[in-house]
Short mmCIF file of C-alpha atoms in Angstrom, two decimals:
data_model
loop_
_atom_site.label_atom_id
_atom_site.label_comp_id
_atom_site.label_asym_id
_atom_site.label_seq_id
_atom_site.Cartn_x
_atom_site.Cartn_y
_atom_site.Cartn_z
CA UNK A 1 -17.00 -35.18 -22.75
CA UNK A 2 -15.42 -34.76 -26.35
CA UNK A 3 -16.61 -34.74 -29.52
CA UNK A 4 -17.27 -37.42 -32.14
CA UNK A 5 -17.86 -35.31 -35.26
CA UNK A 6 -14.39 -33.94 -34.66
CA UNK A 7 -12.25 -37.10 -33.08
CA UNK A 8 -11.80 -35.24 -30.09
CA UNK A 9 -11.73 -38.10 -27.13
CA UNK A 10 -13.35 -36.71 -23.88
CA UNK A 11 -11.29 -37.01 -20.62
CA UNK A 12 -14.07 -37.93 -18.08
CA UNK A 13 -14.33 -40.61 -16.20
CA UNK A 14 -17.60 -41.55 -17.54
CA UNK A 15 -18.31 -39.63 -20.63
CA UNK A 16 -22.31 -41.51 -20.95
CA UNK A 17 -23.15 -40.11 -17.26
CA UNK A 18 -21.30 -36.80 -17.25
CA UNK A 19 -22.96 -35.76 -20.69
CA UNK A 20 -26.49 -36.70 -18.73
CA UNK A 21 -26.18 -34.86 -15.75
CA UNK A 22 -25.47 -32.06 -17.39
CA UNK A 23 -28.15 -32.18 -19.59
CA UNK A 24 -30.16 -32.24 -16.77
CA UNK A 25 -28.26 -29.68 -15.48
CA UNK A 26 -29.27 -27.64 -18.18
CA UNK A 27 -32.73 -27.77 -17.89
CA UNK A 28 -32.54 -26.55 -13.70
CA UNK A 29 -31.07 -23.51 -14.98
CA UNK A 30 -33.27 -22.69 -18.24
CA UNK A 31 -30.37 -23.67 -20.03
CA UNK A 32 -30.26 -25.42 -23.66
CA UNK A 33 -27.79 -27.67 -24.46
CA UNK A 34 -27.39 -26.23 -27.12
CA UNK A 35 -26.74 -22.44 -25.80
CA UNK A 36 -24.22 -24.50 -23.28
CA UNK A 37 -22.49 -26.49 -25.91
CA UNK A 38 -22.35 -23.14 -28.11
CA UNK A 39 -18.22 -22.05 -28.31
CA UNK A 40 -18.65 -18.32 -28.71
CA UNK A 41 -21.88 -17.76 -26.46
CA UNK A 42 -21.30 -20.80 -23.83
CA UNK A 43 -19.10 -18.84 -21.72
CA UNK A 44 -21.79 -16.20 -21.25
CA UNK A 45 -24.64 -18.06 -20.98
CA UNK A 46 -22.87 -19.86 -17.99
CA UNK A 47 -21.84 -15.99 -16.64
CA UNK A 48 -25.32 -15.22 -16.32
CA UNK A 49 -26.11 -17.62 -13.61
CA UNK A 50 -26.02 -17.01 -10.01
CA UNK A 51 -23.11 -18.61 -8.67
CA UNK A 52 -24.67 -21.46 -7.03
CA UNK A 53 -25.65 -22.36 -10.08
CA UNK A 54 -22.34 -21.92 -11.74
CA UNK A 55 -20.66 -24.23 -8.80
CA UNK A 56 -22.86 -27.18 -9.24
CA UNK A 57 -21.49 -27.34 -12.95
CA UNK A 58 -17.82 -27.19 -11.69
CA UNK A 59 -18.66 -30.09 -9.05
CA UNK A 60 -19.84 -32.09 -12.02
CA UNK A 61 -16.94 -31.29 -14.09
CA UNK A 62 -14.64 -31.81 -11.12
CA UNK A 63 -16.46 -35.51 -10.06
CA UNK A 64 -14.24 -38.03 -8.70
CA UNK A 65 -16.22 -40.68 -10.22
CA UNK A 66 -17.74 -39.02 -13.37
CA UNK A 67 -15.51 -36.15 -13.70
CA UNK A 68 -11.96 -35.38 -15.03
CA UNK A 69 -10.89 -35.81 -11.53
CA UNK A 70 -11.34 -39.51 -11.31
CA UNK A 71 -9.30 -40.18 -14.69
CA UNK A 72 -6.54 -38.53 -14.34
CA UNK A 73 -4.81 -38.74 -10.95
CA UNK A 74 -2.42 -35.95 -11.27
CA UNK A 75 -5.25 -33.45 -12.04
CA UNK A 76 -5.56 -30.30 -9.62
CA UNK A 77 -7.64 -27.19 -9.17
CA UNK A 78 -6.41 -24.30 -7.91
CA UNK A 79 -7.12 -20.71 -7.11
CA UNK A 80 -5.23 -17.35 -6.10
CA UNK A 81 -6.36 -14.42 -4.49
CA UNK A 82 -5.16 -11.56 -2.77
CA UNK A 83 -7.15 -10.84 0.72
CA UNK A 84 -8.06 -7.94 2.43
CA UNK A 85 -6.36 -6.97 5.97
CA UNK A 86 -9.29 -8.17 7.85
CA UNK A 87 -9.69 -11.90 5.94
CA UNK A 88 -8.61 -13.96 9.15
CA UNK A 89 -7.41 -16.66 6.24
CA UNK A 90 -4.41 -14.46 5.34
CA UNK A 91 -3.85 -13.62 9.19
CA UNK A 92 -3.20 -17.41 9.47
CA UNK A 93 -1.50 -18.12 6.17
CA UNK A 94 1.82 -18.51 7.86
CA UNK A 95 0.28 -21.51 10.08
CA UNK A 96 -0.63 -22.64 7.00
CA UNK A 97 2.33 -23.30 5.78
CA UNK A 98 4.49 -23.47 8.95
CA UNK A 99 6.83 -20.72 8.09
CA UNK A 100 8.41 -18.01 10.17
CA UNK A 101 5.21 -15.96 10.89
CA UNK A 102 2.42 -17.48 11.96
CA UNK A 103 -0.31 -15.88 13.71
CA UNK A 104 1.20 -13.39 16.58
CA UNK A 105 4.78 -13.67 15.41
CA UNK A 106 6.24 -9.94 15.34
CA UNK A 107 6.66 -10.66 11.66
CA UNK A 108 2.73 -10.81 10.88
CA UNK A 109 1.91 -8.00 13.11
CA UNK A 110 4.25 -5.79 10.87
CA UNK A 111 2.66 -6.95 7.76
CA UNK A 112 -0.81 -7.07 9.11
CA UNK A 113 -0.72 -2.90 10.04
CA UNK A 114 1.76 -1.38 7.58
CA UNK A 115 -0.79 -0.77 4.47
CA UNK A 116 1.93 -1.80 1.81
CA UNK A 117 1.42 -5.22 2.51
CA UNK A 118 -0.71 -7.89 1.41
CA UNK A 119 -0.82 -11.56 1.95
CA UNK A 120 -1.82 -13.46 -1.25
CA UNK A 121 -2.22 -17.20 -0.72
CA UNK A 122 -2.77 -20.05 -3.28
CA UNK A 123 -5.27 -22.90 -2.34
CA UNK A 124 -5.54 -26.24 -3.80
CA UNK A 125 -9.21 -27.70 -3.77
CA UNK A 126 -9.09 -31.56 -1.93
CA UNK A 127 -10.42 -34.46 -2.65
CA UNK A 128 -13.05 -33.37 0.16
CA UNK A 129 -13.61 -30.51 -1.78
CA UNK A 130 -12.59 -28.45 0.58
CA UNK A 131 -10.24 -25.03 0.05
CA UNK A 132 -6.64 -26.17 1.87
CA UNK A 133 -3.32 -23.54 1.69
CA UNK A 134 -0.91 -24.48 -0.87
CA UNK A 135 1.95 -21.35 -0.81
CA UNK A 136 1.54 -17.76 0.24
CA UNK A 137 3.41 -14.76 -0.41
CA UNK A 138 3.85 -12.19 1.32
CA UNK A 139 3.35 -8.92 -1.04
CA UNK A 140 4.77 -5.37 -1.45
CA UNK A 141 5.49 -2.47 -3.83
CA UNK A 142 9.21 -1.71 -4.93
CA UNK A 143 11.16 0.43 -6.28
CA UNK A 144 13.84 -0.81 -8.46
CA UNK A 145 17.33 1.28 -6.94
CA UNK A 146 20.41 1.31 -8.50
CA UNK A 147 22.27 -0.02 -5.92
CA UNK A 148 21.83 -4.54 -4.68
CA UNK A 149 19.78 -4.84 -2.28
CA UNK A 150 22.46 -6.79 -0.08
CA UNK A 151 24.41 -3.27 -0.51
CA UNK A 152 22.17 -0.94 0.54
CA UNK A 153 21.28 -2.91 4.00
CA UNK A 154 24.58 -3.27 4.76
CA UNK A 155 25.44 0.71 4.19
CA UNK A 156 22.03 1.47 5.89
CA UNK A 157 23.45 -0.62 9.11
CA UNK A 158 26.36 1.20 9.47
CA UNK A 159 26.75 4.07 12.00
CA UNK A 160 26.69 7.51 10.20
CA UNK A 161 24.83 5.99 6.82
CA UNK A 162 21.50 8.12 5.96
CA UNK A 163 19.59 7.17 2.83
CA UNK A 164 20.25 10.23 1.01
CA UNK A 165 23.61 8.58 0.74
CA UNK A 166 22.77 5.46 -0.26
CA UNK A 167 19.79 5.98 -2.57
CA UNK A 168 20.28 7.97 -5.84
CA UNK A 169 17.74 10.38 -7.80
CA UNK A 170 16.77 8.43 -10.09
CA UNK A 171 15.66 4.89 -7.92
CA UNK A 172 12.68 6.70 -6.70
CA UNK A 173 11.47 8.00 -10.67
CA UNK A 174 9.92 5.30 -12.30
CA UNK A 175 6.90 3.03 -11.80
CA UNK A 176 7.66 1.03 -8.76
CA UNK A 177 6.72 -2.90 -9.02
CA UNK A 178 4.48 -5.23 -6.86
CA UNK A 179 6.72 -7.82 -5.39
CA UNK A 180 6.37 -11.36 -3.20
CA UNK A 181 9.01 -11.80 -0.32
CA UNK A 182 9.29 -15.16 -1.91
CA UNK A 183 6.94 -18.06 -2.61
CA UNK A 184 6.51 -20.20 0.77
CA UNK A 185 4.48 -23.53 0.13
CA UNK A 186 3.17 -25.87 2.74
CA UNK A 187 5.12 -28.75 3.97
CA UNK A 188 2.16 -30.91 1.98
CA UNK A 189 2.90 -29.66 -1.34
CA UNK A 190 6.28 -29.25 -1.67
CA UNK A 191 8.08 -31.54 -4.16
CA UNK A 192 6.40 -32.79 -7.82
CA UNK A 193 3.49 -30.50 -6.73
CA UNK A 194 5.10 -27.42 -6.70
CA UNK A 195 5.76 -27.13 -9.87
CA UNK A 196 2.37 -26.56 -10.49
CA UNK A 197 2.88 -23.15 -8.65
CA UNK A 198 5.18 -21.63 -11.76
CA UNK A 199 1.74 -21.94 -13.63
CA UNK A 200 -0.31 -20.72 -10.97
CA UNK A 201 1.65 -17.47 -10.49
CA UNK A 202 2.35 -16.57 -13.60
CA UNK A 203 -1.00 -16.98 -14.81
CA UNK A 204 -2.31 -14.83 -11.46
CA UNK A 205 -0.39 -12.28 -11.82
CA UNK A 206 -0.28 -11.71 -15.91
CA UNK A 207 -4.22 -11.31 -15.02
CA UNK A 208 -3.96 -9.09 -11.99
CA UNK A 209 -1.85 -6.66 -13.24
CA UNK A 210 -3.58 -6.55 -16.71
CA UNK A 211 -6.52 -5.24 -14.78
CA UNK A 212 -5.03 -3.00 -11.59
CA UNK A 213 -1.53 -2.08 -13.12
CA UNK A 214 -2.76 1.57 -13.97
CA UNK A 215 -4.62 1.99 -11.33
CA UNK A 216 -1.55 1.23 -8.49
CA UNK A 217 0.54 2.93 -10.58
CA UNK A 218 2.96 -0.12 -11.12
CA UNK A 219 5.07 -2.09 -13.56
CA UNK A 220 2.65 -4.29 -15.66
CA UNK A 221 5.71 -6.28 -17.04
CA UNK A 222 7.38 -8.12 -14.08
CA UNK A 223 6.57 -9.64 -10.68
CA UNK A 224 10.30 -9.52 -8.92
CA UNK A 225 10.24 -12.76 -6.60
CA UNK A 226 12.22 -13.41 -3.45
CA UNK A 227 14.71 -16.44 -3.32
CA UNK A 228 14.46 -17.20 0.02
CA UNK A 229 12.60 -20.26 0.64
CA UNK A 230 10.98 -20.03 -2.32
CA UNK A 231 11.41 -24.22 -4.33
CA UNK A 232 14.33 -24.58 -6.37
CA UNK A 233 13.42 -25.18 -10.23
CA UNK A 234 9.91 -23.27 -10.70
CA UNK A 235 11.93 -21.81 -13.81
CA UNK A 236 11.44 -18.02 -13.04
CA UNK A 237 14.51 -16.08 -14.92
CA UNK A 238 16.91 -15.08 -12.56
CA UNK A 239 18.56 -11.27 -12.10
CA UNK A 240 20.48 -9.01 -9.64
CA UNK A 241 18.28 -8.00 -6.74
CA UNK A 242 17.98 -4.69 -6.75
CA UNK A 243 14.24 -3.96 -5.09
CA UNK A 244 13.41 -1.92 -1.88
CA UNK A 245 9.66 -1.93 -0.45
CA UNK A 246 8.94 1.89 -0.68
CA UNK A 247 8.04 1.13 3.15
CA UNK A 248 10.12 -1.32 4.29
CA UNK A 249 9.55 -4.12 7.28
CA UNK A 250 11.84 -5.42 9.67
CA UNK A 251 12.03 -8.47 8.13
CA UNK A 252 11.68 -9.93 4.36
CA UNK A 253 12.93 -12.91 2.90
CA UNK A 254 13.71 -10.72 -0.96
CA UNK A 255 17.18 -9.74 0.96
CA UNK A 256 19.13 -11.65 -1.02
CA UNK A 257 21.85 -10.82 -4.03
CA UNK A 258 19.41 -12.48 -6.93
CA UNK A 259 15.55 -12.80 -7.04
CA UNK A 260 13.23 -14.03 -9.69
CA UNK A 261 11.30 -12.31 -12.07
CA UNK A 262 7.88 -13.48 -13.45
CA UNK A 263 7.76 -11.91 -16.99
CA UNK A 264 4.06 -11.11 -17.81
CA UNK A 265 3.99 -10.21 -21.49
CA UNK A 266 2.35 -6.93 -21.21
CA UNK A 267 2.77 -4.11 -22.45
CA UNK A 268 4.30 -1.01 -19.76
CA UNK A 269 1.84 0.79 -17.41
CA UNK A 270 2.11 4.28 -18.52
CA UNK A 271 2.97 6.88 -15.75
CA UNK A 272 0.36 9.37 -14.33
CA UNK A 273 2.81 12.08 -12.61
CA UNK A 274 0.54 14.23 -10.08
CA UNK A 275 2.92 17.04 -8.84
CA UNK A 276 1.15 17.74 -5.42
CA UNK A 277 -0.72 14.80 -4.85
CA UNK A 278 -1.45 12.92 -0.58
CA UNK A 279 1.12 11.98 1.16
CA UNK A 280 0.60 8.25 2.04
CA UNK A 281 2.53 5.09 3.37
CA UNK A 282 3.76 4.03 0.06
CA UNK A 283 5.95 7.68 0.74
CA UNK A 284 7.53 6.45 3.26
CA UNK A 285 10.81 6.12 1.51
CA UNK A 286 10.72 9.53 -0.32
CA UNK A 287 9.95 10.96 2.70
CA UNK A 288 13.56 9.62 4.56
CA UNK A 289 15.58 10.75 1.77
CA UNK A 290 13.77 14.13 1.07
CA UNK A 291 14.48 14.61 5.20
CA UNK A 292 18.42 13.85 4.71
CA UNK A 293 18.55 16.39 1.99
CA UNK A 294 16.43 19.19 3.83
CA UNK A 295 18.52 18.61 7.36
CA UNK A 296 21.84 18.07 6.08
CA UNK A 297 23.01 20.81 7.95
CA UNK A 298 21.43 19.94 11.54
CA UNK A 299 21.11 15.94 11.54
CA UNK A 300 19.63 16.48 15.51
CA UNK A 301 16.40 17.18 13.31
CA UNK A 302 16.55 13.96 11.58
CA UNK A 303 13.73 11.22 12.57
CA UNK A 304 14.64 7.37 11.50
CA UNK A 305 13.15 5.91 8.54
CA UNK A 306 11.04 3.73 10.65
CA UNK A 307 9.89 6.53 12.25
CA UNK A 308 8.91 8.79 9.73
CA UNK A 309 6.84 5.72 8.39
CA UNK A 310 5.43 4.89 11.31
CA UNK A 311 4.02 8.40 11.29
CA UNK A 312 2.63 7.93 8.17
CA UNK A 313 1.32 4.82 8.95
CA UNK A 314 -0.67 6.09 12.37
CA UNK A 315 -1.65 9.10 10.37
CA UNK A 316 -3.26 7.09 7.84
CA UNK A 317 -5.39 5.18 10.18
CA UNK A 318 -6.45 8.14 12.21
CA UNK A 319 -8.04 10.08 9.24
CA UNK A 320 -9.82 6.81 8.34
CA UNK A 321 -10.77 5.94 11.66
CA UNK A 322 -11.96 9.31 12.72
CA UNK A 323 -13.00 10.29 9.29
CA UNK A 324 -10.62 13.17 9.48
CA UNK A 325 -9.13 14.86 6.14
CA UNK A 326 -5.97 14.15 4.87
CA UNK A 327 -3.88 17.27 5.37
CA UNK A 328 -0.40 15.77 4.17
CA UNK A 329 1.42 16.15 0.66
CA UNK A 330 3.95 15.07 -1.28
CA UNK A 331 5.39 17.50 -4.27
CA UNK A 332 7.12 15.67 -7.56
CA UNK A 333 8.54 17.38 -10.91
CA UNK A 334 8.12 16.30 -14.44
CA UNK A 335 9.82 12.99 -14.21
CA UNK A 336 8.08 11.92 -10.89
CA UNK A 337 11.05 12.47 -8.67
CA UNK A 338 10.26 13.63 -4.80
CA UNK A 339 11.12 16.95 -4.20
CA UNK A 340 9.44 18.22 -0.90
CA UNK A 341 6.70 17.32 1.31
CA UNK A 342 4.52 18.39 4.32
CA UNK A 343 3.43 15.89 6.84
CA UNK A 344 -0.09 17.79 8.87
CA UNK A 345 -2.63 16.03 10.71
CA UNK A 346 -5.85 16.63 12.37
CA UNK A 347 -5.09 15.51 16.59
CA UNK A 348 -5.65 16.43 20.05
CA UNK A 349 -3.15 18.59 23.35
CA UNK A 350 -5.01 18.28 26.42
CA UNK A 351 -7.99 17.41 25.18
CA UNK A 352 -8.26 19.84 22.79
CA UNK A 353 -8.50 20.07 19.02
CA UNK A 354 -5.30 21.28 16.91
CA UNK A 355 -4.23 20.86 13.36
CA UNK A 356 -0.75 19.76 13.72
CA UNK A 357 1.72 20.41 11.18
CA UNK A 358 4.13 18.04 11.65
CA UNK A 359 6.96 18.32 8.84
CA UNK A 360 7.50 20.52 6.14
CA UNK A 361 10.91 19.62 4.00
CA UNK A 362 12.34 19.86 0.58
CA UNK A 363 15.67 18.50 -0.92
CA UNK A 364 16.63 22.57 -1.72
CA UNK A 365 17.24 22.39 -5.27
CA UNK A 366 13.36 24.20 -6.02
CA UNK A 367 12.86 27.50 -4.17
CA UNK A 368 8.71 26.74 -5.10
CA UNK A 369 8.02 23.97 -3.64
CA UNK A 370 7.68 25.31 0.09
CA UNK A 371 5.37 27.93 -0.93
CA UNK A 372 3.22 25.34 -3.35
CA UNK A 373 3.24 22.79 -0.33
CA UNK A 374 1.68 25.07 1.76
CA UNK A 375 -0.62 26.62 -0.54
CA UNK A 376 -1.72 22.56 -0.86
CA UNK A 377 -2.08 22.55 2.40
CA UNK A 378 -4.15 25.77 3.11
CA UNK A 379 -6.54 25.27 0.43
CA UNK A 380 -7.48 22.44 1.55
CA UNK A 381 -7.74 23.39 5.26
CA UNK A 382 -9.85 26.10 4.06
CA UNK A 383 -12.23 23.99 1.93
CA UNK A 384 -12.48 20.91 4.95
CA UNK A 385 -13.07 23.59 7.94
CA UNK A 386 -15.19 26.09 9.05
CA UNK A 387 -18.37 23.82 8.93
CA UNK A 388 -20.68 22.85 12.04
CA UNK A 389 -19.92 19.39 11.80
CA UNK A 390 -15.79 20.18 11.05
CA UNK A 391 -14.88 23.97 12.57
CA UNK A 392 -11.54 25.67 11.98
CA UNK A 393 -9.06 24.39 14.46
CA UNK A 394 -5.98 26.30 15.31
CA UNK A 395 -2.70 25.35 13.59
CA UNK A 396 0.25 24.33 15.63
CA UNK A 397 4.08 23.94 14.61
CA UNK A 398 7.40 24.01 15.15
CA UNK A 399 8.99 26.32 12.85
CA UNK A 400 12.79 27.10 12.05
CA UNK A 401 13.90 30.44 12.93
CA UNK A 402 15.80 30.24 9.82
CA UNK A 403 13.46 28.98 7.18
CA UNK A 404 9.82 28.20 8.13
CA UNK A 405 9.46 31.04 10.61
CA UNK A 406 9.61 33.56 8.70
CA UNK A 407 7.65 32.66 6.10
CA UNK A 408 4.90 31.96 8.73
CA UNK A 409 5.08 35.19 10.07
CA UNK A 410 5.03 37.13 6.69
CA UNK A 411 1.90 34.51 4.93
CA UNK A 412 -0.24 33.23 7.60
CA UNK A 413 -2.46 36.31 7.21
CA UNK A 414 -2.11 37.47 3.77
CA UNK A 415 -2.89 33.92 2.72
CA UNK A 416 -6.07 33.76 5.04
CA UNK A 417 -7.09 37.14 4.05
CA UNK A 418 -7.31 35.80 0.25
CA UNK A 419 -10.01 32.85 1.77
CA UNK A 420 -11.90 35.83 3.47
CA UNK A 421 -10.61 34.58 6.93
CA UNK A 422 -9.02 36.51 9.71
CA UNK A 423 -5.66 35.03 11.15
CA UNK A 424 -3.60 35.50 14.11
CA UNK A 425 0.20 34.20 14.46
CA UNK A 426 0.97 33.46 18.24
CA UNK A 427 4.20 32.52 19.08
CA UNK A 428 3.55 30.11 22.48
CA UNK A 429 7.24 29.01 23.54
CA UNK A 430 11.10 28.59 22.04
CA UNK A 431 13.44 25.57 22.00
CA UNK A 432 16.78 24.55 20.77
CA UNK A 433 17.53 21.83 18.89
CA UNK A 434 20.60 21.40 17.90
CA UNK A 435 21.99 24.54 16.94
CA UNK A 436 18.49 25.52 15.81
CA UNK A 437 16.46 28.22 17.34
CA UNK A 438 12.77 26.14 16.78
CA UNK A 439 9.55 28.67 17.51
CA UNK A 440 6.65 26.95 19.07
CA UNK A 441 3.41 28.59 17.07
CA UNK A 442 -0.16 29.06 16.58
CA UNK A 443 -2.21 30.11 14.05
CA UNK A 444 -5.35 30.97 14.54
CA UNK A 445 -7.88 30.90 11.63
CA UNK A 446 -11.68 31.99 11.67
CA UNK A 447 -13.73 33.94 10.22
CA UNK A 448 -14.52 36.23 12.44
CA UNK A 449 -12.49 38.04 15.80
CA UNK A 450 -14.55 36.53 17.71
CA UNK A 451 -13.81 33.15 16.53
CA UNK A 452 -10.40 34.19 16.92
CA UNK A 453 -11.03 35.04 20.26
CA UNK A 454 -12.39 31.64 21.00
CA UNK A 455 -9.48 29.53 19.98
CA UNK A 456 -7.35 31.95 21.78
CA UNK A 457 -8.85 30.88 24.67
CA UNK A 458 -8.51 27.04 23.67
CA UNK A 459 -4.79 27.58 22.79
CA UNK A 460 -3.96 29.36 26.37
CA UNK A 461 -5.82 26.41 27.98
CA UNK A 462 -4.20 23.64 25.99
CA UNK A 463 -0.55 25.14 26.50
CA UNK A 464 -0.64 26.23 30.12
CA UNK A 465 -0.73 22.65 31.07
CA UNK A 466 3.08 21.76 31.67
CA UNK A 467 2.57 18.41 31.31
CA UNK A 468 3.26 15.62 28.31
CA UNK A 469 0.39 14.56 26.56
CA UNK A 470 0.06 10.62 25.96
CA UNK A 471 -1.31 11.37 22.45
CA UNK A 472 1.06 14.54 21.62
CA UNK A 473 5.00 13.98 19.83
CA UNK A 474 6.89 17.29 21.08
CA UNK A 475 8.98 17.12 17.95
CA UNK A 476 7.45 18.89 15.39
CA UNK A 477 9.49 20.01 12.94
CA UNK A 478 9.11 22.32 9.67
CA UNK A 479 11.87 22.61 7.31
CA UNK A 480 12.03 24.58 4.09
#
């Protein structure tokens, strides 16, 4: 509405009518003018109000025929926001804009169960005043390698490749960064209108990562940006692509040999190294390379990277679904760089209840971090179990004669007898794999022998059943 004391011309359509609805719009809310019209206090005074309240002001402001809308032409609103898995707007975000992944495409189931991504659509508010998709993006966290991106899928797709070849020590160190696949708008607002996205973005994000930066543990100074099919001209600096999703899809359109980078202003995130802290999707990459380096010299043990973070993924959703505790850990040194982890779950063999240990591995170079792994992992079996609601469960693995075995055999009870628990190492089978003798055991933990007893029973029952259990993997494996 302006100002006439200070020559400042208001933009409204009408200025006369404007200025008196919101006067009266004042006095519905127990608002003064002058507390409204105040520049240091407005803003809060307006806060305050519930956000009905708070709209009807905006719908005023916005007026086609009163407001700035219906003097200047060119005028937009927008808004960004990052949904949760179960919004059913960023389900259908793809329809929105037509792209390659609508709604039941293999692409969007990936990204709608793999808990690195996000979908984070802009809308545009019509002249209907109604919310309508104006560009999504499809969003994941990085890690900045050493190596182009182009590079490393090529090396990964050739026969032989693992990606303790093709990614070096120090890619996985630093702060990783959030990243869009690219910026996809809808057939309706590409052209002049797109360019309103630079602003839209780079405003969204400088916000968003001012406030959750330090908490994700990520870069608060760039947004990398995929090229593909992302409009020419926005005016995002350019660089070598060098970013891989620290759990990567089977499909992404930030494959190419440059992306763009969305500069924030910001200050760096500082880095909160936890040496033994849960092992968790955003692993998933550690994990494969950690696995190279701990089976270099029996590959039959290796699992795919897709595999390995498909594990992670299912085990993730079990212990929320099922409320179960999270058993799995991943051990750094001083400059955050992987070192060893152990992969053990809460699950089920013929019906019956076992804590599985899935995978324990280290690259080799730290003779401690097997033993503080499973110290992790014991201390906090011991502090979840042994409850009415949560009882101990026998542990199950498959250990390498070798390595894991005997350090089993030596610990299990000297490390239960320090928790004032009795344990009982029972070895329930052999295999070969490779040229690895692999024992099949159980330990049994309680805290009595007749508890001991017990799961004895359960184990004999669960094990004398020769046949494959839909919700057991065979493969087990324990490396350190």
């Amino acid at each position: 509405i302006g100002e006439r004391k200070k020559n400042i011309q208001g933009a409204a359509s009408n200025i006369p009518k404007l200025f008196s609805e919101i006067r009266n719009w004042c006095k519905s809310n127990n608002l003064t003018w002058e507390e409204l019209w105040n520049a240091d206090r407005g803003k809060d005074y307006v806060a305050k109000l519930s956000p009905k309240a708070q709209g009807n002001l905006l719908e005023l402001i916005y007026d086609k025929n009163i407001g700035i809308r219906g003097k200047q032409d060119t005028f937009q609103v927008y808004r960004a926001r990052i949904g949760k898995k179960s919004d059913p707007d960023m389900v259908v975000a793809g329809n929105d804009t037509a792209c390659c992944m609508p709604f039941g495409s293999g692409k969007n189931n990936v990204y709608m169960f793999n808990p690195l991504y996000a979908q984070m659509v802009v809308e545009r508010l019509t002249n209907e005043n109604k919310w309508r998709t104006a560009a999504q993006s499809v969003m994941s966290i990085d890690h900045k390698a050493s190596t182009p991106t182009p590079d490393l899928m090529k090396a990964y797709l050739e026969e032989g490749q693992h990606l303790t070849d093709l990614v070096k020590p120090g890619d996985l160190e630093g702060l990783p960064s959030v990243t869009c696949d690219n910026i996809e708008p809808a057939k309706n607002e590409e052209g002049q209108r797109s360019q309103y996205l630079r602003d839209v973005y780079q405003k969204f994000f400088t916000q968003y990562l001012e406030e959750f930066a330090d908490k994700l543990q990520v870069r608060k100074t760039e947004i990398p940006i995929g090229t593909g099919y992302t409009p020419a001209g926005l005016g995002f600096e350019e660089v070598t692509n060098t970013y891989i999703p620290q759990a990567p899809a089977g499909y992404s359109d930030n494959i190419h040999e440059n992306c763009f980078i969305i500069k924030t202003g910001l200050s760096e995130t500082e880095q909160k190294i936890e040496p033994l802290a849960p092992l968790c999707v955003r692993d998933a990459i550690s994990v494969a390379v950690l696995e190279g380096k701990a089976y270099s010299d029996n590959t039959s043990l290796l699992e795919s990277l897709h595999k390995m973070q498909n594990n992670l993924i299912g085990m993730s959703i079990a212990n929320r679904h099922f409320n179960r505790p999270n058993l799995s850990f991943m051990y750094r040194d001083k400059n955050g760089t992987p070192r060893g982890y152990m992969l053990a779950f809460e699950g089920r063999k013929n019906n019956s209840s076992f804590v599985f240990i899935d995978d324990l591995a280290s690259d080799r170079e730290n003779p401690m971090t097997g033993g503080r792994l499973i110290k992790k992992f014991f201390d906090t079996y011991a502090s979840e179990y042994g409850t009415d609601e949560r009882p101990y469960l026998p542990i199950f693995t498959n250990a390498r004669d070798t390595t894991s075995f005997p350090i089993i055999e030596h610990n299990a009870e000297k490390m239960a007898k320090a928790k004032g628990l009795k344990a009982k190492v029972v070895e329930v089978g052999t295999h070969y794999r490779g040229n690895d003798l692999m024992h099949d055991v159980v330990i049994l933990i309680g805290k009595t022998q007749q508890q001991l007893d017990e799961q004895e029973k359960i184990m004999r029952l669960a094990f004398s059943s020769h046949e494959d259990d839909e919700n057991e993997d065979e493969d087990y494996n324990s490396e350190e």
